[in-house]
PDB file of C-alpha atoms in Angstrom:
ATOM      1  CA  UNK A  55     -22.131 -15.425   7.445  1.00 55.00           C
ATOM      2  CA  UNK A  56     -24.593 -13.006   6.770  1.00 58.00           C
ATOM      3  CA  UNK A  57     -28.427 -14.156   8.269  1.00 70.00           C
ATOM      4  CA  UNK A  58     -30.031 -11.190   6.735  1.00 88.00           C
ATOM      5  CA  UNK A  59     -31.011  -9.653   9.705  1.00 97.00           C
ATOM      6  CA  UNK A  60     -31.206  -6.010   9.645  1.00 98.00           C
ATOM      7  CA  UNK A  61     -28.843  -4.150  11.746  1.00 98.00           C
ATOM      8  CA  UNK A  62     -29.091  -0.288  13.100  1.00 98.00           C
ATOM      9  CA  UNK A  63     -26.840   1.635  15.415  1.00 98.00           C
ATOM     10  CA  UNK A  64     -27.877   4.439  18.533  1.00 98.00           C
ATOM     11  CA  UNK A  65     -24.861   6.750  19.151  1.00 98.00           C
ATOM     12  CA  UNK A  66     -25.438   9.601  21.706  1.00 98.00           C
ATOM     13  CA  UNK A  67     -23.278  12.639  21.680  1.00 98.00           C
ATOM     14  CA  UNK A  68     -23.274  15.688  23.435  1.00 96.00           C
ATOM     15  CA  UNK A  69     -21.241  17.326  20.857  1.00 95.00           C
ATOM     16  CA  UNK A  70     -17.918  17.414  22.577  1.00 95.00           C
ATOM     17  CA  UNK A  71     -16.006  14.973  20.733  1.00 95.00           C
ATOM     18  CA  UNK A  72     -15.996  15.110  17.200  1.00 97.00           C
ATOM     19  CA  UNK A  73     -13.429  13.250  15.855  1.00 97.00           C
ATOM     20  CA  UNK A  74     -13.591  10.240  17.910  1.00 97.00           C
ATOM     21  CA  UNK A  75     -17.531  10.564  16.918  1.00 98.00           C
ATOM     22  CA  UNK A  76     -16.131  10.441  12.911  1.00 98.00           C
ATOM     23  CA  UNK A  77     -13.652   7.534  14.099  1.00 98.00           C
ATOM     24  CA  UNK A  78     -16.532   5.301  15.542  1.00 98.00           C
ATOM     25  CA  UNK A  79     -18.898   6.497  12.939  1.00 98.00           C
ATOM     26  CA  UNK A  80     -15.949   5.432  10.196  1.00 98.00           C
ATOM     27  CA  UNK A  81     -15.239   1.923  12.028  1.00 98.00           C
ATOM     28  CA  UNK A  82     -19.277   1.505  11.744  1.00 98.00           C
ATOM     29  CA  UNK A  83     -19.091   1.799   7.801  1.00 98.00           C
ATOM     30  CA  UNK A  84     -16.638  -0.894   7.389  1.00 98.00           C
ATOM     31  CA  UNK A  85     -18.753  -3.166   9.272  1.00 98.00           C
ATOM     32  CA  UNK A  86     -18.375  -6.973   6.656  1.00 98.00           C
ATOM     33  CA  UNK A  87     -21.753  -7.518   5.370  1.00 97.00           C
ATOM     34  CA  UNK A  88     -25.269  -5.492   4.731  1.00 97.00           C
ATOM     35  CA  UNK A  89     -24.630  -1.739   5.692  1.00 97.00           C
ATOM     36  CA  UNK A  90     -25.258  -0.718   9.471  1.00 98.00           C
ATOM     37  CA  UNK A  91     -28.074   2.290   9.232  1.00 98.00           C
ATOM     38  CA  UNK A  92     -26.894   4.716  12.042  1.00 98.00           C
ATOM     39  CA  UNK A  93     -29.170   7.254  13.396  1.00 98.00           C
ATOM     40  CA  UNK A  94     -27.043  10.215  15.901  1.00 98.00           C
ATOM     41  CA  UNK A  95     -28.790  12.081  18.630  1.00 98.00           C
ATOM     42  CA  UNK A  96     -27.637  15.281  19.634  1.00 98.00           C
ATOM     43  CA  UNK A  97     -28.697  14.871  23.440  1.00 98.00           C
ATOM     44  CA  UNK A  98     -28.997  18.689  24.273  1.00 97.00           C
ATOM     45  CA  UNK A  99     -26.681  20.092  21.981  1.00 96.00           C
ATOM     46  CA  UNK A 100     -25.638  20.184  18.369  1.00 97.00           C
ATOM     47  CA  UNK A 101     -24.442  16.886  16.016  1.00 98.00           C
ATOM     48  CA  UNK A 102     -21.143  17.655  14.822  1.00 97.00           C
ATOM     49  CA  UNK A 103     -21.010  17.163  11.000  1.00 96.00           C
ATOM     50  CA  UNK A 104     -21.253  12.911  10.181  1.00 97.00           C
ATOM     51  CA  UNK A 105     -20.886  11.591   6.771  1.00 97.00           C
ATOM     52  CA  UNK A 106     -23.299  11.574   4.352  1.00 96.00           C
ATOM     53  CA  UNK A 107     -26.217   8.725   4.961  1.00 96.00           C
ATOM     54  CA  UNK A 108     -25.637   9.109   8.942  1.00 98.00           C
ATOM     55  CA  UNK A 109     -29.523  10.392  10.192  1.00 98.00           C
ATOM     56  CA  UNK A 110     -29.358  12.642  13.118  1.00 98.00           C
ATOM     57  CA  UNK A 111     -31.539  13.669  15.850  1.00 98.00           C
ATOM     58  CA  UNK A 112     -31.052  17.275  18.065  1.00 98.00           C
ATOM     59  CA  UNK A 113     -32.790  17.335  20.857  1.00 98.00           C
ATOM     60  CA  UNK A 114     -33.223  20.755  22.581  1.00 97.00           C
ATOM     61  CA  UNK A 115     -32.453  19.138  26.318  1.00 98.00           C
ATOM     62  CA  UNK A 116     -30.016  16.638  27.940  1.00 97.00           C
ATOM     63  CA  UNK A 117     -32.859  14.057  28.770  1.00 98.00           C
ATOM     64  CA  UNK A 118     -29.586  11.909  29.704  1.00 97.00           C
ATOM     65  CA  UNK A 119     -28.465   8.548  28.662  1.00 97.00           C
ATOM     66  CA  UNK A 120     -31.187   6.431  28.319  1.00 98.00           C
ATOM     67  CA  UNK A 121     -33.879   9.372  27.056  1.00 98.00           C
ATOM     68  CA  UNK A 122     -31.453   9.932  24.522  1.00 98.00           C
ATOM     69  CA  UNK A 123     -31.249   6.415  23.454  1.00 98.00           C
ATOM     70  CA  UNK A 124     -34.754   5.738  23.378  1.00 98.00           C
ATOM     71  CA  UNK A 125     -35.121   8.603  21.413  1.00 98.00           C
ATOM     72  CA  UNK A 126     -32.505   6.850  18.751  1.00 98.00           C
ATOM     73  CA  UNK A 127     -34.598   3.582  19.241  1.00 98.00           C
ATOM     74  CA  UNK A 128     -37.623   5.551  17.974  1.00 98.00           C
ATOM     75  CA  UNK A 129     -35.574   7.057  15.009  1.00 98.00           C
ATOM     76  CA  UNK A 130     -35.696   3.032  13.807  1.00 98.00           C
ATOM     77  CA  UNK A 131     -39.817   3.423  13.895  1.00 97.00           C
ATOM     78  CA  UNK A 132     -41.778   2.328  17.029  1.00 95.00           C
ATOM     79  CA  UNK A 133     -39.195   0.792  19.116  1.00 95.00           C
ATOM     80  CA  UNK A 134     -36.713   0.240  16.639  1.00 97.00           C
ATOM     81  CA  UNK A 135     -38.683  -2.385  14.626  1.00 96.00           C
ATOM     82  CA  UNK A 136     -37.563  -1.054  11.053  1.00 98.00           C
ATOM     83  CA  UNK A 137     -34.599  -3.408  12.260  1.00 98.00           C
ATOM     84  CA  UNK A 138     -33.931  -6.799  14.243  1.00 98.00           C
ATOM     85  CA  UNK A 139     -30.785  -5.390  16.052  1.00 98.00           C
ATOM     86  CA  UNK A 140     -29.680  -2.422  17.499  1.00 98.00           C
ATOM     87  CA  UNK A 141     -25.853  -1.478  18.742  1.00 98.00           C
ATOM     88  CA  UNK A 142     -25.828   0.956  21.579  1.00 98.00           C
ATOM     89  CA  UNK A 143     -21.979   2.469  21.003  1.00 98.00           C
ATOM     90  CA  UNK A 144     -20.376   5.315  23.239  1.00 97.00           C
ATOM     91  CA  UNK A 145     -19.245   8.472  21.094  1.00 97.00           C
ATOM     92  CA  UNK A 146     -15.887   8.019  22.503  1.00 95.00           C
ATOM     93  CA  UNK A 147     -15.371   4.312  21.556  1.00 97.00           C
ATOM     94  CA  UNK A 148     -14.287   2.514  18.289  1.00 97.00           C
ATOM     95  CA  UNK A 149     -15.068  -1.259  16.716  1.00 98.00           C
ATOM     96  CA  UNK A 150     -12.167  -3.304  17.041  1.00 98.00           C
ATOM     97  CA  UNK A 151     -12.826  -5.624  14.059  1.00 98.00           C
ATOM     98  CA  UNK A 152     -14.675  -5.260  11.174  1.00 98.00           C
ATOM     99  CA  UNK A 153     -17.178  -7.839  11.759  1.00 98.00           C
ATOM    100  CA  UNK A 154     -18.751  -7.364  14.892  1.00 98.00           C
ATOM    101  CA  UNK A 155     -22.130  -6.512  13.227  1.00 98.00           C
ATOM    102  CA  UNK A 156     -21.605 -10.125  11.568  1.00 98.00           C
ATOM    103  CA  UNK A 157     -21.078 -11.769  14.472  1.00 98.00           C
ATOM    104  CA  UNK A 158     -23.631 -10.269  15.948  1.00 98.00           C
ATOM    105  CA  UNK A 159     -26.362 -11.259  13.117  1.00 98.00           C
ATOM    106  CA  UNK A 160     -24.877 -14.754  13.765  1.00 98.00           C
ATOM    107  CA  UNK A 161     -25.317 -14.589  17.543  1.00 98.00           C
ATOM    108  CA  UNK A 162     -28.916 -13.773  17.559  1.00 98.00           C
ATOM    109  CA  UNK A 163     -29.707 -16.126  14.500  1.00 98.00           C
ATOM    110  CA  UNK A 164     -28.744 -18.861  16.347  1.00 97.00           C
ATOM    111  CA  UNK A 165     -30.197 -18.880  19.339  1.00 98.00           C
ATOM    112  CA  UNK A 166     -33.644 -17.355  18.965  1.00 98.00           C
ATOM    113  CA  UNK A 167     -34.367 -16.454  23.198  1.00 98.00           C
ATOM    114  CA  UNK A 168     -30.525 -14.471  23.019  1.00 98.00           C
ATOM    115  CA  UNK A 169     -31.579 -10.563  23.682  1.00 98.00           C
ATOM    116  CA  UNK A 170     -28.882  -9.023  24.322  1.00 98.00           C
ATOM    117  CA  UNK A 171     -25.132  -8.843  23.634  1.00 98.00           C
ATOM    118  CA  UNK A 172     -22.655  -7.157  25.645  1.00 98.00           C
ATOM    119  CA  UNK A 173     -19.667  -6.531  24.291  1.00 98.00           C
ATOM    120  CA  UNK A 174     -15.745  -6.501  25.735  1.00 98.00           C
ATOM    121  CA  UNK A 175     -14.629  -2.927  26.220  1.00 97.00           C
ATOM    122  CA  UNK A 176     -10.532  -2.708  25.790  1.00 97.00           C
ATOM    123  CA  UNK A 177      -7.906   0.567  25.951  1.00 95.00           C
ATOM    124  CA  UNK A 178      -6.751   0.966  22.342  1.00 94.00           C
ATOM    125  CA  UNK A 179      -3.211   1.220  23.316  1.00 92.00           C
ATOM    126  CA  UNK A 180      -3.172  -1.452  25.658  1.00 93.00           C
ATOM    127  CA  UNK A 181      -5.991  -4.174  24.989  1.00 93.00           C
ATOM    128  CA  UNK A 182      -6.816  -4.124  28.952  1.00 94.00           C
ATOM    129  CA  UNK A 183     -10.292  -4.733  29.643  1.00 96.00           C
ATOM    130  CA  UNK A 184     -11.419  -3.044  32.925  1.00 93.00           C
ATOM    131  CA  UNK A 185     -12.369  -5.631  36.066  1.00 92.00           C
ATOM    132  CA  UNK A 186     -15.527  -3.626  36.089  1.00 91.00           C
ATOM    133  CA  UNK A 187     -16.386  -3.548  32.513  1.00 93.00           C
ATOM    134  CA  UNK A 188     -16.411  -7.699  32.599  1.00 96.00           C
ATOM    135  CA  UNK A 189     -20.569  -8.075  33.662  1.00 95.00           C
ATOM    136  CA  UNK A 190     -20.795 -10.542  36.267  1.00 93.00           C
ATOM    137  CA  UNK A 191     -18.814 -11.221  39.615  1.00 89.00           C
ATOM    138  CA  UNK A 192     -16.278 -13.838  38.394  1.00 89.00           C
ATOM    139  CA  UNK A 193     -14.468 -11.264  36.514  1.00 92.00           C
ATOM    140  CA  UNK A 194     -10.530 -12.543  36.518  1.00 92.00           C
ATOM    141  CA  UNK A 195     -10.612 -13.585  33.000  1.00 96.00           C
ATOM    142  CA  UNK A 196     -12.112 -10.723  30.706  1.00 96.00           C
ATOM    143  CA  UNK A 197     -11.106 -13.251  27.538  1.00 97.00           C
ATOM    144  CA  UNK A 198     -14.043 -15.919  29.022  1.00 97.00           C
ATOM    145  CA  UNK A 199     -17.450 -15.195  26.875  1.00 98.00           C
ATOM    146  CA  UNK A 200     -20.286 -16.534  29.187  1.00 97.00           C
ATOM    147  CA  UNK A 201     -24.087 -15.819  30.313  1.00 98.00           C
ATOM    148  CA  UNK A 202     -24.931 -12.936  32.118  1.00 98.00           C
ATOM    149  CA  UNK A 203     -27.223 -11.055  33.924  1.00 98.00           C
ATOM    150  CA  UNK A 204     -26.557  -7.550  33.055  1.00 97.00           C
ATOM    151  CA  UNK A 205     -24.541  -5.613  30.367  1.00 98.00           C
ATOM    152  CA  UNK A 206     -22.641  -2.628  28.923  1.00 96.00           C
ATOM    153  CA  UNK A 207     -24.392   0.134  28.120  1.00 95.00           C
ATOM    154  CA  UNK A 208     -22.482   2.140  25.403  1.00 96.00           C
ATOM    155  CA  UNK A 209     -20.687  -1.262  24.299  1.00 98.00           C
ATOM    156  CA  UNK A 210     -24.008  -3.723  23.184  1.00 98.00           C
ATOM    157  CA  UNK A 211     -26.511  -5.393  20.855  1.00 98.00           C
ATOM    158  CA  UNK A 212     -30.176  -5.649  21.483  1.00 98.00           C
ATOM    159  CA  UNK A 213     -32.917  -7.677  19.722  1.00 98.00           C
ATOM    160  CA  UNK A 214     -35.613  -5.398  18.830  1.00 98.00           C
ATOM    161  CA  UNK A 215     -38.316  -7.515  19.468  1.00 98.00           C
ATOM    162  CA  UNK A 216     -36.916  -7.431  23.316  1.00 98.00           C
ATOM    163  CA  UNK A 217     -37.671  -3.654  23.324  1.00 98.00           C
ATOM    164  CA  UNK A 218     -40.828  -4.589  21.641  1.00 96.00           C
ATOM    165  CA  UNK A 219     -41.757  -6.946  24.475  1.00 98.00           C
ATOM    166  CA  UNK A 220     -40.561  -5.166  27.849  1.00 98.00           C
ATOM    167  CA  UNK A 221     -40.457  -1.549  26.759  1.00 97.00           C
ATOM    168  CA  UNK A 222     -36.886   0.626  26.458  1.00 98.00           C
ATOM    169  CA  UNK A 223     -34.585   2.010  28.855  1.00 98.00           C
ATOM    170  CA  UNK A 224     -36.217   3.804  32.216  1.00 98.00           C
ATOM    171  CA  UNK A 225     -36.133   7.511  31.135  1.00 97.00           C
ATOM    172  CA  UNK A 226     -36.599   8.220  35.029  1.00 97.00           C
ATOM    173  CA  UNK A 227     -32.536   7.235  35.896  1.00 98.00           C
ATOM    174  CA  UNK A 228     -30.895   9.794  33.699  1.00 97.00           C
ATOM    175  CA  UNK A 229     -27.605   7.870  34.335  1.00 93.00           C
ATOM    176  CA  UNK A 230     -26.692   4.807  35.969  1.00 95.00           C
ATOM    177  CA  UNK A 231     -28.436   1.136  36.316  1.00 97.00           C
ATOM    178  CA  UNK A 232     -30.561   2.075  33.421  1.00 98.00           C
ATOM    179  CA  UNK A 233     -29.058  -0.952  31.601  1.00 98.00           C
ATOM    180  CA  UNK A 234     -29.548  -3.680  34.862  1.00 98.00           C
ATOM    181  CA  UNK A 235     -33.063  -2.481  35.217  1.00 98.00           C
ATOM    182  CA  UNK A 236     -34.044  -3.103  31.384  1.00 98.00           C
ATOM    183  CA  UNK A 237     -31.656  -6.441  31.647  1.00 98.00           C
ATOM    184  CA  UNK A 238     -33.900  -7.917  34.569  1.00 98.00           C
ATOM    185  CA  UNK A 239     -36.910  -7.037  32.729  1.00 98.00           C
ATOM    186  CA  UNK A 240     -36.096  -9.284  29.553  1.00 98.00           C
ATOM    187  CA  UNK A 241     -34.346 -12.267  31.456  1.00 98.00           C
ATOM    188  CA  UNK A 242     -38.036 -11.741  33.737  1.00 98.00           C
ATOM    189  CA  UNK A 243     -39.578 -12.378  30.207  1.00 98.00           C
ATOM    190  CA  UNK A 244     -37.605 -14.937  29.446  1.00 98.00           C
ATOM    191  CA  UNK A 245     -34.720 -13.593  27.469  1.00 98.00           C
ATOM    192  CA  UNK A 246     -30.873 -14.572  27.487  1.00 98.00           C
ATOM    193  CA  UNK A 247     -27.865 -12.495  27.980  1.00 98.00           C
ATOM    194  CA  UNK A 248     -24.648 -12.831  26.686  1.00 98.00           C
ATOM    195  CA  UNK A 249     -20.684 -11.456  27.463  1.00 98.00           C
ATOM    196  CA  UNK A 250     -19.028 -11.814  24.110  1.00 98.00           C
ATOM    197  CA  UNK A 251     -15.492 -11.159  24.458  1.00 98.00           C
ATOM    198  CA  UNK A 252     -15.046 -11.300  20.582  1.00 98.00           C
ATOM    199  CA  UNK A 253     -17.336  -8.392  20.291  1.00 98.00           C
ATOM    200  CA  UNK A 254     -14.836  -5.621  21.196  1.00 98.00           C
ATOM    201  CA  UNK A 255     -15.150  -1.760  21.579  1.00 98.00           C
ATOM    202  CA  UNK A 256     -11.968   0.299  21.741  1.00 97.00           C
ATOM    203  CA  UNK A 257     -12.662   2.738  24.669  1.00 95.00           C
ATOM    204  CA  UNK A 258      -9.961   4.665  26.728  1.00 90.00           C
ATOM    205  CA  UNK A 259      -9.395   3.238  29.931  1.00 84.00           C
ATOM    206  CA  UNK A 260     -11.638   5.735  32.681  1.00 76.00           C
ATOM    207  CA  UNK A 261     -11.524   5.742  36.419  1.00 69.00           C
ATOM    208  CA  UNK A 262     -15.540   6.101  37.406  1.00 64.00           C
ATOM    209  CA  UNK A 263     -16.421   9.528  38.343  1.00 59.00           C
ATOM    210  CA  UNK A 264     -15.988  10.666  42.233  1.00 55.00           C
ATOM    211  CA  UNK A 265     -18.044  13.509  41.749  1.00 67.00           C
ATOM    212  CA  UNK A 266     -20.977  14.395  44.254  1.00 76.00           C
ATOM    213  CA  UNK A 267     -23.415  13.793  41.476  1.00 87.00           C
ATOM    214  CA  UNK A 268     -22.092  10.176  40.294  1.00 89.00           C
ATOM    215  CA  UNK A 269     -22.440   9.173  44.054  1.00 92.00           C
ATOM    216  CA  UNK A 270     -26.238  10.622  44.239  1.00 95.00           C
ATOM    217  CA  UNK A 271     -27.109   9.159  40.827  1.00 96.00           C
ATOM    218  CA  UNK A 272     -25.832   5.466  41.305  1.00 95.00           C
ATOM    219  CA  UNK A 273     -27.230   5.436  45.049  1.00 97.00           C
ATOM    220  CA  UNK A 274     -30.910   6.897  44.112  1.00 98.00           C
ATOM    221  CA  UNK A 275     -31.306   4.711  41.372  1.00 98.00           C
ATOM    222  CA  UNK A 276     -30.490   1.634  42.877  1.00 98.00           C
ATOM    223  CA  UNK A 277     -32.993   2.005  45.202  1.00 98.00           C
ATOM    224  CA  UNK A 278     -35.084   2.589  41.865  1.00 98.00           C
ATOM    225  CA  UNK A 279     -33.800  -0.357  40.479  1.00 98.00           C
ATOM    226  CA  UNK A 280     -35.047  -2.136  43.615  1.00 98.00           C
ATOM    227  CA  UNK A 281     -38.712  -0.870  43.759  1.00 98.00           C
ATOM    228  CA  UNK A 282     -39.288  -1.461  40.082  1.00 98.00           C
ATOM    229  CA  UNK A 283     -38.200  -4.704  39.866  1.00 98.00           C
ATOM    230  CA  UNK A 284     -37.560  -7.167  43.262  1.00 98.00           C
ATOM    231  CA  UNK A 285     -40.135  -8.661  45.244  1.00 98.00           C
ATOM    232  CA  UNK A 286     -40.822  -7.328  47.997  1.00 98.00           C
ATOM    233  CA  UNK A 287     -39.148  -9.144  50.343  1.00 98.00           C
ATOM    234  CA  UNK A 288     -35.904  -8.903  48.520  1.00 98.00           C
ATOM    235  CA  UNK A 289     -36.225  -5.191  48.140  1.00 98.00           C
ATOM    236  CA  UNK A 290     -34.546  -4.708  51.891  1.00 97.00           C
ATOM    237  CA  UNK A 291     -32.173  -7.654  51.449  1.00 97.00           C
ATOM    238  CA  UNK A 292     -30.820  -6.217  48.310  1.00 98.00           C
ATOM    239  CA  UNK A 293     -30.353  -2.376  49.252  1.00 98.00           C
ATOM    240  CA  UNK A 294     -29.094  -3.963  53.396  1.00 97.00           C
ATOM    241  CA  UNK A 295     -26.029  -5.563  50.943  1.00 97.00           C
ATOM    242  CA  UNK A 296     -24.938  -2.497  48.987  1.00 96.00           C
ATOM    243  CA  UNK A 297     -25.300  -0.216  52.172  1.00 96.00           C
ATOM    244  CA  UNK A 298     -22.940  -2.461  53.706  1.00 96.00           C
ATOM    245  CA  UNK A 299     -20.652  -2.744  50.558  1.00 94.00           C
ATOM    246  CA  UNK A 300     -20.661   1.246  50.397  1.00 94.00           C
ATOM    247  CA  UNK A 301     -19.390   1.503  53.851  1.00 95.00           C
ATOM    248  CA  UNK A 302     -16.858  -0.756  53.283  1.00 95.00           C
ATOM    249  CA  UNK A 303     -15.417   0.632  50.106  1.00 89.00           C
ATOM    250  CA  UNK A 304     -14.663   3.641  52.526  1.00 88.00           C
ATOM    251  CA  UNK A 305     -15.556   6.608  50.300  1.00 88.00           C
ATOM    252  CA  UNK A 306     -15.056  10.114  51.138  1.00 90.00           C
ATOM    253  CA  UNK A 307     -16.925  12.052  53.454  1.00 92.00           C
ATOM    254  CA  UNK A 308     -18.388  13.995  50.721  1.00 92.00           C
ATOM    255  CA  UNK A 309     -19.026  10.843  48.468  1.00 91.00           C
ATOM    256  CA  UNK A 310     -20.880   9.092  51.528  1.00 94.00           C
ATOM    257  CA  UNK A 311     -23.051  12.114  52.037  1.00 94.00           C
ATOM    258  CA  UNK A 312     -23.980  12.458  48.606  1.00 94.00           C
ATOM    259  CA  UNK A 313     -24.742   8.821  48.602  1.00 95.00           C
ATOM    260  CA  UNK A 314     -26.871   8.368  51.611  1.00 95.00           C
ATOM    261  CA  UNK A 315     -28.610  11.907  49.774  1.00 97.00           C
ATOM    262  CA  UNK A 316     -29.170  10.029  46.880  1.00 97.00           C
ATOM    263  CA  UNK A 317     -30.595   6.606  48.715  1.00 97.00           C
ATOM    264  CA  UNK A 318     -32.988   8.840  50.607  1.00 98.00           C
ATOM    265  CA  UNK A 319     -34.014  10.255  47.180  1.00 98.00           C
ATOM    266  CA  UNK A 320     -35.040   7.090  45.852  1.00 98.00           C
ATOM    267  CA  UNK A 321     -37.258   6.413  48.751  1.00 98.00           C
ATOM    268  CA  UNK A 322     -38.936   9.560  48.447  1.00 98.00           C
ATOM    269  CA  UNK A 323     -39.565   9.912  44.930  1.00 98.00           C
ATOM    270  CA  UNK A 324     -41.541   8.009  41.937  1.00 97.00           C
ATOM    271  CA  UNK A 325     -39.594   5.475  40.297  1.00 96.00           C
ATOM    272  CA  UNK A 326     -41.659   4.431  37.141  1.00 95.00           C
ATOM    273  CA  UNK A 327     -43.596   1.340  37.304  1.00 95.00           C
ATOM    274  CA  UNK A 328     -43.285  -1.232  39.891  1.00 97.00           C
ATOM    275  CA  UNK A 329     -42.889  -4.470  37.689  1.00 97.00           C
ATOM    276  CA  UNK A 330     -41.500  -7.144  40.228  1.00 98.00           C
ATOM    277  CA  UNK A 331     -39.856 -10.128  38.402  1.00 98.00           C
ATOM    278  CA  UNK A 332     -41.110 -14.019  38.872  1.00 98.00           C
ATOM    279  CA  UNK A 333     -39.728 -15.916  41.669  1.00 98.00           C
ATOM    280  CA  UNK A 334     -38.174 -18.353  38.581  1.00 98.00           C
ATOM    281  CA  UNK A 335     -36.397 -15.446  37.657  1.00 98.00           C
ATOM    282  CA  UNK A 336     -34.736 -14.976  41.090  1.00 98.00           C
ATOM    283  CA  UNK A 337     -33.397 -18.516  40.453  1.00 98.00           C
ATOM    284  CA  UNK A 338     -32.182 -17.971  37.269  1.00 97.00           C
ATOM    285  CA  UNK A 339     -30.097 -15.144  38.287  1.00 97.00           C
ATOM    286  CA  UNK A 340     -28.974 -16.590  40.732  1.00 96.00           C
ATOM    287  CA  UNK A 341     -27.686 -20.191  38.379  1.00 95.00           C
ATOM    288  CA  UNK A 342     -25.955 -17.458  36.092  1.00 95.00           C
ATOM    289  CA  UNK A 343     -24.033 -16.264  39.200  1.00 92.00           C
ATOM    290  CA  UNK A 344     -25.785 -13.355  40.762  1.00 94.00           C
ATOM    291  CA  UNK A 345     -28.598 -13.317  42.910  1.00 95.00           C
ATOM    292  CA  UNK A 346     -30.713 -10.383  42.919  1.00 95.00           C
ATOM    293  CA  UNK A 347     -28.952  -9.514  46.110  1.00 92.00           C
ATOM    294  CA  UNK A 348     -26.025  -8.035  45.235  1.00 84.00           C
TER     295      UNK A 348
END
């Protein structure tokens, strides 16, 4: 099955979790076909010890998720372009089956505008995949692979030559919509997205954090996400919908406050570049299923 196409891997770690690290790092090497180069970044603290041929990167800060994996992108040379595909895989996660990185190859070497892969996320012990780990709205049936607008970050596949064209992830969000924001850039240039439900990562099953910060970080860089990327007359639209859907949800005093702290943040501070997508582009997100709206 093999295409030839070269294949690296980003891991992120903060150091904490060493032997699921060796477990993923383990379920990497048995990958079928031409060896998966992994490079492991120490994002403000040490790398636990890898096996031998594993390249790692400390960095002397948490410069959070996505400065950490751009720094792994550069460990490939100049956004990752010593390979043609990159998996972005969670410390804490495992491959499922041996050959995802062959499937993968095959994905991308037959249909040349495919970018990016997201793969299905399932508990180990149960094989449940998460309603909110499925990338799209029409979520019921985690088993259905389809085209999306948006995908997984620590569960994925990326064509280099996307990060080539549009640039990495936004170093600016720390945490939280850094994947959406680089996803609307490459469908805006007009890249594909696909949910691959053969493409599993073992991860154990999390509730999403209801800490003060989570709240801040999701609600500033939505807003983010907003400025960077929508025209401007969706920009209002867009952030009217998800203060509505926040009120609804009914969080927590506390959660609410930290959220309407963290909206007002992203209206007061610099967000990066202001890059808005194509009008075309608002219609093909919203024929995959999800206008830029919501």
């Amino acid at each position: 099955m093999s295409s030839g196409m070269k294949v690296g891997a980003v891991i992120i770690t903060m150091g904490n979790r060493p032997d699921e690290l060796r477990a993923l790092l383990d379920s990497v090497a048995k990958q079928d076909g031409d060896r998966v180069e992994v490079v492991v970044v120490g994002n403000g603290s040490p790398v636990p010890e890898v096996p031998e041929g594993v390249r790692t990167v400390e960095l002397p800060e948490n410069l959070g998720i996505p400065g950490g994996r751009n720094v792994g992108i550069e460990a490939f040379g100049p956004g990752g372009t010593d390979v043609d595909i990159l998996l972005f895989l969670d410390d804490d996660g495992l491959l499922a089956r041996n050959d995802t990185a062959e499937l993968c190859r095959a994905a991308f070497a037959a249909d040349p505008k495919l970018g990016i892969v997201s793969f299905r996320i399932a508990d180990p012990d149960t094989g449940v995949t998460q309603r909110r780990h499925v990338p799209r709205l029409r979520a019921a049936d985690p088993m259905r692979s389809s085209r999306v607008t948006t995908f997984l970050g620590g569960a994925n596949a990326v064509r280099t030559k996307v990060l080539a064209e549009v640039g990495g992830l936004p170093d600016e969000f720390f945490y939280a919509h850094e994947e959406t924001d680089l996803a609307w850039r490459a469908l805006d240039a007009g890249w594909m997205i696909d949910y691959r439900s053969d493409m599993v990562l073992y991860h154990p099953t999390t509730a999403p954090s209801r800490h003060a910060v989570y709240h801040r970080m999701v609600a500033r860089n939505r807003v983010w996400l907003a400025r960077r990327n929508l025209p401007a007359l969706l920009v209002p639209v867009y952030l009217g919908v998800w203060v509505l859907l926040t009120l609804v949800r009914r969080p927590s005093r506390a959660a609410l406050r930290a959220w309407f702290g963290g909206f007002k943040e992203g209206w007061t501070t610099a967000c990066g570049p202001r890059r808005p997508m194509k009008w075309r582009t608002v219609w093909r997100l919203t024929r995959l299923g999800r206008p830029p709206v919501i």
